[in-house]
Short mmCIF file of the C-alpha atoms (twelve columns), coordinates in Angstrom:
data_MODEL
# 
_entry.id   MODEL 
# 
loop_
_atom_site.group_PDB 
_atom_site.id 
_atom_site.type_symbol 
_atom_site.label_atom_id 
_atom_site.label_alt_id 
_atom_site.label_comp_id 
_atom_site.label_asym_id 
_atom_site.label_seq_id 
_atom_site.Cartn_x 
_atom_site.Cartn_y 
_atom_site.Cartn_z 
_atom_site.pdbx_PDB_model_num 
ATOM 1   C CA . MET A 1   -22.599 -56.175 -13.585 1 
ATOM 2   C CA . PRO A 2   -26.275 -57.200 -12.469 1 
ATOM 3   C CA . TYR A 3   -26.312 -53.516 -11.311 1 
ATOM 4   C CA . LEU A 4   -24.987 -51.776 -13.985 1 
ATOM 5   C CA . LEU A 5   -27.306 -53.853 -16.392 1 
ATOM 6   C CA . ALA A 6   -30.614 -53.128 -13.431 1 
ATOM 7   C CA . ARG A 7   -29.237 -48.753 -13.959 1 
ATOM 8   C CA . CYS A 8   -29.204 -49.090 -17.862 1 
ATOM 9   C CA . LEU A 9   -32.608 -51.170 -17.947 1 
ATOM 10  C CA . THR A 10  -34.225 -48.571 -15.376 1 
ATOM 11  C CA . GLN A 11  -32.652 -45.361 -17.582 1 
ATOM 12  C CA . VAL A 12  -34.008 -46.932 -20.500 1 
ATOM 13  C CA . CYS A 13  -37.496 -47.573 -18.786 1 
ATOM 14  C CA . THR A 14  -37.386 -43.290 -17.668 1 
ATOM 15  C CA . VAL A 15  -36.989 -42.469 -21.260 1 
ATOM 16  C CA . THR A 16  -39.171 -43.840 -22.727 1 
ATOM 17  C CA . ILE A 17  -41.657 -42.939 -20.254 1 
ATOM 18  C CA . ASN A 18  -40.093 -39.775 -20.365 1 
ATOM 19  C CA . SER A 19  -40.995 -39.692 -24.027 1 
ATOM 20  C CA . VAL A 20  -44.392 -40.371 -24.305 1 
ATOM 21  C CA . ILE A 21  -44.724 -37.176 -21.786 1 
ATOM 22  C CA . PHE A 22  -42.737 -34.702 -24.194 1 
ATOM 23  C CA . MET A 23  -44.835 -36.001 -27.287 1 
ATOM 24  C CA . GLU A 24  -47.775 -35.728 -25.628 1 
ATOM 25  C CA . ALA A 25  -49.194 -39.011 -26.953 1 
ATOM 26  C CA . ARG A 26  -51.354 -41.859 -25.831 1 
ATOM 27  C CA . VAL A 27  -49.586 -45.397 -25.456 1 
ATOM 28  C CA . ALA A 28  -51.237 -48.538 -25.519 1 
ATOM 29  C CA . PRO A 29  -50.045 -50.725 -23.106 1 
ATOM 30  C CA . GLU A 30  -48.955 -53.395 -25.904 1 
ATOM 31  C CA . ARG A 31  -47.214 -51.217 -27.343 1 
ATOM 32  C CA . CYS A 32  -44.899 -50.613 -24.064 1 
ATOM 33  C CA . GLY A 33  -42.947 -53.677 -24.796 1 
ATOM 34  C CA . LYS A 34  -41.997 -52.599 -27.720 1 
ATOM 35  C CA . MET A 35  -40.638 -48.885 -26.832 1 
ATOM 36  C CA . PHE A 36  -39.066 -50.748 -24.438 1 
ATOM 37  C CA . LEU A 37  -36.767 -52.730 -26.906 1 
ATOM 38  C CA . SER A 38  -36.691 -49.797 -28.904 1 
ATOM 39  C CA . SER A 39  -34.873 -47.222 -26.607 1 
ATOM 40  C CA . LEU A 40  -32.659 -50.534 -25.282 1 
ATOM 41  C CA . LEU A 41  -31.408 -50.853 -29.036 1 
ATOM 42  C CA . LEU A 42  -30.851 -46.442 -29.661 1 
ATOM 43  C CA . CYS A 43  -28.500 -46.821 -26.275 1 
ATOM 44  C CA . VAL A 44  -25.608 -49.119 -28.693 1 
ATOM 45  C CA . MET A 45  -26.601 -47.174 -32.451 1 
ATOM 46  C CA . PRO A 46  -23.774 -45.754 -33.853 1 
ATOM 47  C CA . ALA A 47  -24.217 -41.944 -34.373 1 
ATOM 48  C CA . THR A 48  -23.599 -39.801 -37.577 1 
ATOM 49  C CA . TYR A 49  -23.535 -36.241 -36.210 1 
ATOM 50  C CA . SER A 50  -22.428 -34.464 -32.386 1 
ATOM 51  C CA . VAL A 51  -24.594 -32.304 -31.536 1 
ATOM 52  C CA . LEU A 52  -24.051 -29.869 -28.619 1 
ATOM 53  C CA . LEU A 53  -27.913 -29.445 -26.365 1 
ATOM 54  C CA . VAL A 54  -28.286 -27.130 -24.319 1 
ATOM 55  C CA . GLU A 55  -31.199 -27.881 -22.122 1 
ATOM 56  C CA . ASP A 56  -31.810 -27.354 -18.669 1 
ATOM 57  C CA . ASP A 57  -34.871 -29.747 -18.317 1 
ATOM 58  C CA . PRO A 58  -32.870 -33.357 -17.823 1 
ATOM 59  C CA . MET A 59  -36.039 -34.861 -18.996 1 
ATOM 60  C CA . ILE A 60  -36.776 -33.200 -21.945 1 
ATOM 61  C CA . ALA A 61  -32.793 -33.825 -22.482 1 
ATOM 62  C CA . ARG A 62  -32.721 -37.218 -22.145 1 
ATOM 63  C CA . THR A 63  -35.940 -38.217 -24.264 1 
ATOM 64  C CA . LEU A 64  -33.991 -36.002 -26.971 1 
ATOM 65  C CA . SER A 65  -30.697 -37.857 -26.713 1 
ATOM 66  C CA . VAL A 66  -32.760 -41.382 -27.410 1 
ATOM 67  C CA . GLY A 67  -35.058 -40.487 -29.564 1 
ATOM 68  C CA . LEU A 68  -32.690 -38.308 -31.876 1 
ATOM 69  C CA . ARG A 69  -29.609 -40.738 -31.425 1 
ATOM 70  C CA . TYR A 70  -32.522 -43.371 -33.906 1 
ATOM 71  C CA . GLU A 71  -32.129 -40.926 -36.530 1 
ATOM 72  C CA . GLY A 72  -28.161 -40.725 -36.423 1 
ATOM 73  C CA . PHE A 73  -27.816 -37.489 -33.765 1 
ATOM 74  C CA . ALA A 74  -25.536 -38.130 -30.902 1 
ATOM 75  C CA . LEU A 75  -26.245 -35.711 -28.391 1 
ATOM 76  C CA . HIS A 76  -23.849 -33.829 -25.817 1 
ATOM 77  C CA . VAL A 77  -25.863 -32.081 -23.039 1 
ATOM 78  C CA . ALA A 78  -25.334 -28.815 -21.109 1 
ATOM 79  C CA . ALA A 79  -27.429 -27.545 -18.524 1 
ATOM 80  C CA . SER A 80  -26.203 -24.805 -18.304 1 
ATOM 81  C CA . VAL A 81  -24.408 -21.932 -20.884 1 
ATOM 82  C CA . SER A 82  -21.155 -21.948 -18.932 1 
ATOM 83  C CA . GLU A 83  -21.244 -26.157 -19.509 1 
ATOM 84  C CA . ALA A 84  -22.153 -25.435 -22.734 1 
ATOM 85  C CA . MET A 85  -18.649 -23.643 -23.210 1 
ATOM 86  C CA . GLN A 86  -16.933 -26.172 -21.330 1 
ATOM 87  C CA . LEU A 87  -17.945 -28.604 -23.962 1 
ATOM 88  C CA . LEU A 88  -17.591 -26.160 -26.951 1 
ATOM 89  C CA . GLN A 89  -13.568 -26.326 -25.531 1 
ATOM 90  C CA . GLN A 90  -13.466 -29.828 -25.927 1 
ATOM 91  C CA . GLN A 91  -14.591 -30.565 -28.957 1 
ATOM 92  C CA . HIS A 92  -16.681 -29.599 -32.518 1 
ATOM 93  C CA . PHE A 93  -19.948 -29.776 -32.940 1 
ATOM 94  C CA . ALA A 94  -21.894 -29.879 -36.509 1 
ATOM 95  C CA . LEU A 95  -25.146 -28.614 -35.075 1 
ATOM 96  C CA . MET A 96  -26.330 -26.470 -31.887 1 
ATOM 97  C CA . VAL A 97  -29.341 -26.518 -30.127 1 
ATOM 98  C CA . LEU A 98  -30.068 -24.014 -27.968 1 
ATOM 99  C CA . ASP A 99  -33.079 -23.479 -25.387 1 
ATOM 100 C CA . VAL A 100 -34.370 -20.046 -24.677 1 
ATOM 101 C CA . GLY A 101 -34.341 -20.167 -20.671 1 
ATOM 102 C CA . LEU A 102 -31.021 -21.389 -18.582 1 
ATOM 103 C CA . PRO A 103 -29.914 -20.912 -15.005 1 
ATOM 104 C CA . ASP A 104 -27.140 -18.816 -15.822 1 
ATOM 105 C CA . GLY A 105 -28.074 -16.827 -18.591 1 
ATOM 106 C CA . ASP A 106 -30.036 -16.827 -21.462 1 
ATOM 107 C CA . GLY A 107 -30.544 -19.173 -24.695 1 
ATOM 108 C CA . ILE A 108 -30.221 -15.850 -27.152 1 
ATOM 109 C CA . SER A 109 -27.506 -14.491 -25.722 1 
ATOM 110 C CA . LEU A 110 -25.601 -17.268 -25.962 1 
ATOM 111 C CA . CYS A 111 -26.599 -17.525 -29.593 1 
ATOM 112 C CA . LYS A 112 -24.876 -14.272 -30.221 1 
ATOM 113 C CA . ALA A 113 -21.629 -15.317 -28.465 1 
ATOM 114 C CA . LEU A 114 -22.053 -18.436 -30.398 1 
ATOM 115 C CA . ARG A 115 -22.938 -17.119 -34.140 1 
ATOM 116 C CA . VAL A 116 -19.665 -14.939 -33.612 1 
ATOM 117 C CA . GLN A 117 -17.659 -17.657 -33.111 1 
ATOM 118 C CA . HIS A 118 -18.567 -20.385 -34.779 1 
ATOM 119 C CA . PRO A 119 -19.739 -18.800 -37.730 1 
ATOM 120 C CA . ALA A 120 -20.874 -21.285 -40.050 1 
ATOM 121 C CA . THR A 121 -21.896 -24.216 -37.729 1 
ATOM 122 C CA . PRO A 122 -25.973 -24.162 -37.768 1 
ATOM 123 C CA . ILE A 123 -28.087 -23.211 -34.467 1 
ATOM 124 C CA . LEU A 124 -31.521 -24.446 -33.423 1 
ATOM 125 C CA . MET A 125 -33.464 -22.773 -31.097 1 
ATOM 126 C CA . LEU A 126 -35.822 -24.662 -28.865 1 
ATOM 127 C CA . SER A 127 -37.925 -22.995 -26.380 1 
ATOM 128 C CA . ALA A 128 -41.601 -23.303 -24.796 1 
ATOM 129 C CA . ARG A 129 -42.194 -19.443 -25.255 1 
ATOM 130 C CA . THR A 130 -44.705 -18.994 -27.955 1 
ATOM 131 C CA . ASP A 131 -44.452 -14.895 -28.448 1 
ATOM 132 C CA . GLU A 132 -43.028 -13.484 -31.534 1 
ATOM 133 C CA . THR A 133 -40.798 -11.560 -30.115 1 
ATOM 134 C CA . SER A 134 -38.175 -14.189 -28.677 1 
ATOM 135 C CA . ALA A 135 -38.386 -15.953 -31.931 1 
ATOM 136 C CA . VAL A 136 -37.480 -12.536 -33.891 1 
ATOM 137 C CA . ALA A 137 -34.750 -12.018 -31.332 1 
ATOM 138 C CA . SER A 138 -33.733 -15.276 -31.793 1 
ATOM 139 C CA . ILE A 139 -33.577 -15.081 -35.629 1 
ATOM 140 C CA . GLU A 140 -32.042 -11.548 -35.575 1 
ATOM 141 C CA . GLY A 141 -29.237 -13.487 -32.655 1 
ATOM 142 C CA . GLY A 142 -28.011 -15.664 -35.190 1 
ATOM 143 C CA . ALA A 143 -30.241 -18.441 -35.236 1 
ATOM 144 C CA . ASP A 144 -30.689 -20.772 -38.272 1 
ATOM 145 C CA . ASP A 145 -34.726 -22.224 -37.410 1 
ATOM 146 C CA . TYR A 146 -36.825 -21.687 -34.269 1 
ATOM 147 C CA . VAL A 147 -38.795 -24.249 -32.754 1 
ATOM 148 C CA . ARG A 148 -41.212 -24.259 -29.812 1 
ATOM 149 C CA . LYS A 149 -42.539 -27.143 -26.992 1 
ATOM 150 C CA . PRO A 150 -43.803 -29.733 -27.378 1 
ATOM 151 C CA . CYS A 151 -42.480 -30.418 -31.098 1 
ATOM 152 C CA . GLY A 152 -42.733 -34.162 -32.475 1 
ATOM 153 C CA . LEU A 153 -38.957 -35.714 -32.635 1 
ATOM 154 C CA . ARG A 154 -39.658 -36.718 -36.176 1 
ATOM 155 C CA . GLU A 155 -40.097 -32.766 -37.047 1 
ATOM 156 C CA . LEU A 156 -37.098 -31.406 -34.845 1 
ATOM 157 C CA . SER A 157 -35.050 -34.460 -36.456 1 
ATOM 158 C CA . ALA A 158 -36.208 -33.022 -39.957 1 
ATOM 159 C CA . ARG A 159 -35.110 -29.351 -38.838 1 
ATOM 160 C CA . MET A 160 -31.945 -30.509 -38.099 1 
ATOM 161 C CA . GLN A 161 -31.661 -32.728 -41.002 1 
ATOM 162 C CA . ARG A 162 -32.571 -29.571 -42.946 1 
ATOM 163 C CA . LEU A 163 -29.867 -27.363 -41.648 1 
ATOM 164 C CA . LEU A 164 -27.029 -29.801 -42.499 1 
ATOM 165 C CA . VAL A 165 -28.217 -29.859 -45.490 1 
ATOM 166 C CA . MET A 166 -28.261 -26.504 -46.438 1 
ATOM 167 C CA . ARG A 167 -24.338 -27.049 -46.253 1 
ATOM 168 C CA . GLN A 168 -23.484 -29.413 -47.979 1 
ATOM 169 C CA . PRO A 169 -20.863 -28.773 -50.696 1 
ATOM 170 C CA . GLN A 170 -21.987 -27.238 -53.868 1 
ATOM 171 C CA . THR A 171 -20.768 -28.189 -57.235 1 
ATOM 172 C CA . ASP A 172 -20.747 -25.553 -59.955 1 
ATOM 173 C CA . ALA A 173 -20.746 -26.030 -63.845 1 
ATOM 174 C CA . SER A 174 -17.180 -25.401 -63.557 1 
ATOM 175 C CA . GLY A 175 -16.398 -28.061 -61.610 1 
ATOM 176 C CA . LEU A 176 -15.591 -26.355 -58.528 1 
ATOM 177 C CA . LEU A 177 -16.927 -28.099 -55.078 1 
ATOM 178 C CA . SER A 178 -16.785 -26.405 -51.814 1 
ATOM 179 C CA . PHE A 179 -17.143 -27.841 -48.774 1 
ATOM 180 C CA . GLY A 180 -16.777 -24.548 -46.113 1 
ATOM 181 C CA . ALA A 181 -13.205 -23.080 -46.819 1 
ATOM 182 C CA . ILE A 182 -12.244 -25.620 -48.853 1 
ATOM 183 C CA . GLN A 183 -12.749 -25.659 -52.650 1 
ATOM 184 C CA . MET A 184 -11.581 -28.327 -55.035 1 
ATOM 185 C CA . ASP A 185 -11.791 -27.268 -58.580 1 
ATOM 186 C CA . GLN A 186 -11.829 -31.166 -60.591 1 
ATOM 187 C CA . GLN A 187 -10.540 -29.544 -63.932 1 
ATOM 188 C CA . LYS A 188 -7.630  -27.744 -63.028 1 
ATOM 189 C CA . HIS A 189 -7.155  -31.018 -60.379 1 
ATOM 190 C CA . CYS A 190 -6.268  -28.545 -57.804 1 
ATOM 191 C CA . VAL A 191 -7.608  -27.683 -53.595 1 
ATOM 192 C CA . SER A 192 -7.421  -24.279 -51.899 1 
ATOM 193 C CA . VAL A 193 -8.255  -23.339 -48.738 1 
ATOM 194 C CA . ALA A 194 -9.968  -19.941 -48.268 1 
ATOM 195 C CA . GLY A 195 -7.298  -19.064 -51.822 1 
ATOM 196 C CA . THR A 196 -4.495  -20.865 -50.638 1 
ATOM 197 C CA . ILE A 197 -3.883  -23.589 -52.734 1 
ATOM 198 C CA . VAL A 198 -2.657  -27.233 -50.945 1 
ATOM 199 C CA . GLN A 199 -0.370  -29.377 -52.658 1 
ATOM 200 C CA . LEU A 200 -1.915  -32.769 -52.612 1 
ATOM 201 C CA . GLY A 201 -0.806  -35.846 -53.699 1 
ATOM 202 C CA . LYS A 202 -3.156  -38.359 -56.007 1 
ATOM 203 C CA . LYS A 203 -4.103  -40.204 -53.250 1 
ATOM 204 C CA . GLU A 204 -4.909  -37.374 -50.911 1 
ATOM 205 C CA . TYR A 205 -6.923  -35.397 -53.565 1 
ATOM 206 C CA . ALA A 206 -9.100  -38.544 -53.761 1 
ATOM 207 C CA . VAL A 207 -9.486  -39.300 -50.478 1 
ATOM 208 C CA . LEU A 208 -10.816 -35.662 -49.970 1 
ATOM 209 C CA . PHE A 209 -12.814 -35.781 -52.581 1 
ATOM 210 C CA . LEU A 210 -14.830 -38.715 -51.464 1 
ATOM 211 C CA . LEU A 211 -14.974 -37.228 -48.151 1 
ATOM 212 C CA . MET A 212 -16.630 -33.644 -49.745 1 
ATOM 213 C CA . ARG A 213 -18.628 -35.496 -52.059 1 
ATOM 214 C CA . ALA A 214 -20.164 -36.930 -49.096 1 
ATOM 215 C CA . ALA A 215 -21.299 -33.211 -47.550 1 
ATOM 216 C CA . GLY A 216 -20.837 -33.842 -43.881 1 
ATOM 217 C CA . LYS A 217 -21.821 -37.654 -44.064 1 
ATOM 218 C CA . PRO A 218 -19.414 -40.750 -43.268 1 
ATOM 219 C CA . ILE A 219 -17.501 -42.633 -45.821 1 
ATOM 220 C CA . THR A 220 -16.511 -46.479 -44.697 1 
ATOM 221 C CA . ARG A 221 -12.606 -47.353 -45.029 1 
ATOM 222 C CA . GLU A 222 -14.160 -49.924 -47.780 1 
ATOM 223 C CA . GLN A 223 -15.412 -46.982 -49.641 1 
ATOM 224 C CA . ILE A 224 -12.176 -45.656 -50.024 1 
ATOM 225 C CA . LEU A 225 -10.599 -48.909 -50.781 1 
ATOM 226 C CA . ASN A 226 -13.067 -49.134 -53.514 1 
ATOM 227 C CA . GLN A 227 -11.957 -46.176 -55.049 1 
ATOM 228 C CA . PHE A 228 -8.716  -47.346 -55.988 1 
ATOM 229 C CA . ASP A 229 -7.024  -50.764 -57.726 1 
ATOM 230 C CA . ASP A 230 -4.231  -52.563 -55.970 1 
ATOM 231 C CA . ASP A 231 -1.845  -50.608 -58.759 1 
ATOM 232 C CA . ASN A 232 -2.837  -47.370 -56.823 1 
ATOM 233 C CA . GLY A 233 -1.090  -48.451 -53.891 1 
ATOM 234 C CA . ILE A 234 -4.010  -47.697 -51.825 1 
ATOM 235 C CA . TYR A 235 -4.353  -50.552 -49.123 1 
ATOM 236 C CA . ASP A 236 -5.939  -50.840 -45.996 1 
ATOM 237 C CA . ARG A 237 -3.039  -50.598 -44.166 1 
ATOM 238 C CA . THR A 238 -1.758  -46.599 -45.709 1 
ATOM 239 C CA . ILE A 239 -5.495  -45.453 -45.422 1 
ATOM 240 C CA . ASP A 240 -4.713  -43.657 -41.941 1 
ATOM 241 C CA . SER A 241 -1.082  -42.697 -43.090 1 
ATOM 242 C CA . HIS A 242 -2.945  -40.513 -45.746 1 
ATOM 243 C CA . LEU A 243 -5.595  -39.388 -43.607 1 
ATOM 244 C CA . SER A 244 -2.954  -37.899 -41.543 1 
ATOM 245 C CA . HIS A 245 -0.677  -36.033 -44.063 1 
ATOM 246 C CA . LEU A 246 -4.440  -34.811 -45.143 1 
ATOM 247 C CA . ARG A 247 -5.205  -33.694 -42.155 1 
ATOM 248 C CA . ARG A 248 -1.567  -32.058 -41.517 1 
ATOM 249 C CA . LYS A 249 -1.957  -30.227 -45.361 1 
ATOM 250 C CA . LEU A 250 -5.345  -29.004 -44.773 1 
ATOM 251 C CA . LYS A 251 -4.588  -27.262 -40.976 1 
ATOM 252 C CA . ASP A 252 -1.407  -26.045 -43.152 1 
ATOM 253 C CA . ALA A 253 -3.574  -24.242 -45.036 1 
ATOM 254 C CA . GLY A 254 -5.382  -22.742 -42.149 1 
ATOM 255 C CA . ALA A 255 -8.632  -24.756 -43.060 1 
ATOM 256 C CA . THR A 256 -10.947 -25.605 -40.088 1 
ATOM 257 C CA . GLU A 257 -12.901 -27.998 -41.125 1 
ATOM 258 C CA . ARG A 258 -11.651 -31.503 -39.742 1 
ATOM 259 C CA . ILE A 259 -11.643 -35.078 -40.970 1 
ATOM 260 C CA . VAL A 260 -13.244 -37.467 -38.040 1 
ATOM 261 C CA . ALA A 261 -12.855 -40.743 -36.876 1 
ATOM 262 C CA . ILE A 262 -16.461 -42.387 -36.177 1 
ATOM 263 C CA . TYR A 263 -15.694 -45.225 -34.408 1 
ATOM 264 C CA . GLY A 264 -16.942 -48.467 -36.027 1 
ATOM 265 C CA . VAL A 265 -17.775 -46.577 -39.059 1 
ATOM 266 C CA . GLY A 266 -15.260 -44.492 -40.635 1 
ATOM 267 C CA . TYR A 267 -14.438 -40.725 -41.223 1 
ATOM 268 C CA . ARG A 268 -16.622 -38.062 -42.261 1 
ATOM 269 C CA . LEU A 269 -15.458 -33.895 -42.854 1 
ATOM 270 C CA . GLU A 270 -17.013 -31.753 -40.826 1 
ATOM 271 C CA . ALA A 271 -17.877 -28.168 -40.853 1 
ATOM 272 C CA . ALA A 272 -16.325 -25.223 -38.671 1 
# 
């Protein structure tokens, strides 16, 4: 146990120092203790969004992983194109951040491939290149944004948040609520996936409404319970059953959007 604690503290100290280097900031000695404690707290903070970071520089990867965790992002790091493809086969990501220069390929080519495979997932390019050609090639290759290194964590976080906000569900004047391929007609009280009607029960419809209204942000079990009174038969022990039925019906209708459980937080609807 002491060895594990010492190892954890050593990694936190390293990340703290690297954060200063990455941000190119001068930090007064009296602030080092506060930075250390902040970095230690970040290790146990829950994250809202799962992000794929393809970055071959371990210092930058560690810095971003800790700094962006505070902003609600859980980064899964791949140091190469091959590692990125392996991670993408294992799980879904709400956002992808790609470095342009990679050891086994280039980020722009990877961006083009991922845009075909994951057309709805936001992609942000991160590069030390300052030439206009790389930025234009990235945007033309399907990237939603292009950020030059070095950049502040606050700026990067703001850009990432903006890309996610752009994917929030939209409700028009007719009462249609959309999230990806899922559409909810609140006037007709019906749900469809790419035009295919999904037959939902009253409780399943209500839970899906909460998830779609949250626009990819997590909702808690308490929020689901508070949506109903006891007469509707929604109890804590039945939430999992309703969510299971809802997942199955959406999947059977062809939806690629997923309802994801976030340990210790609740649930959220993720875009494909």
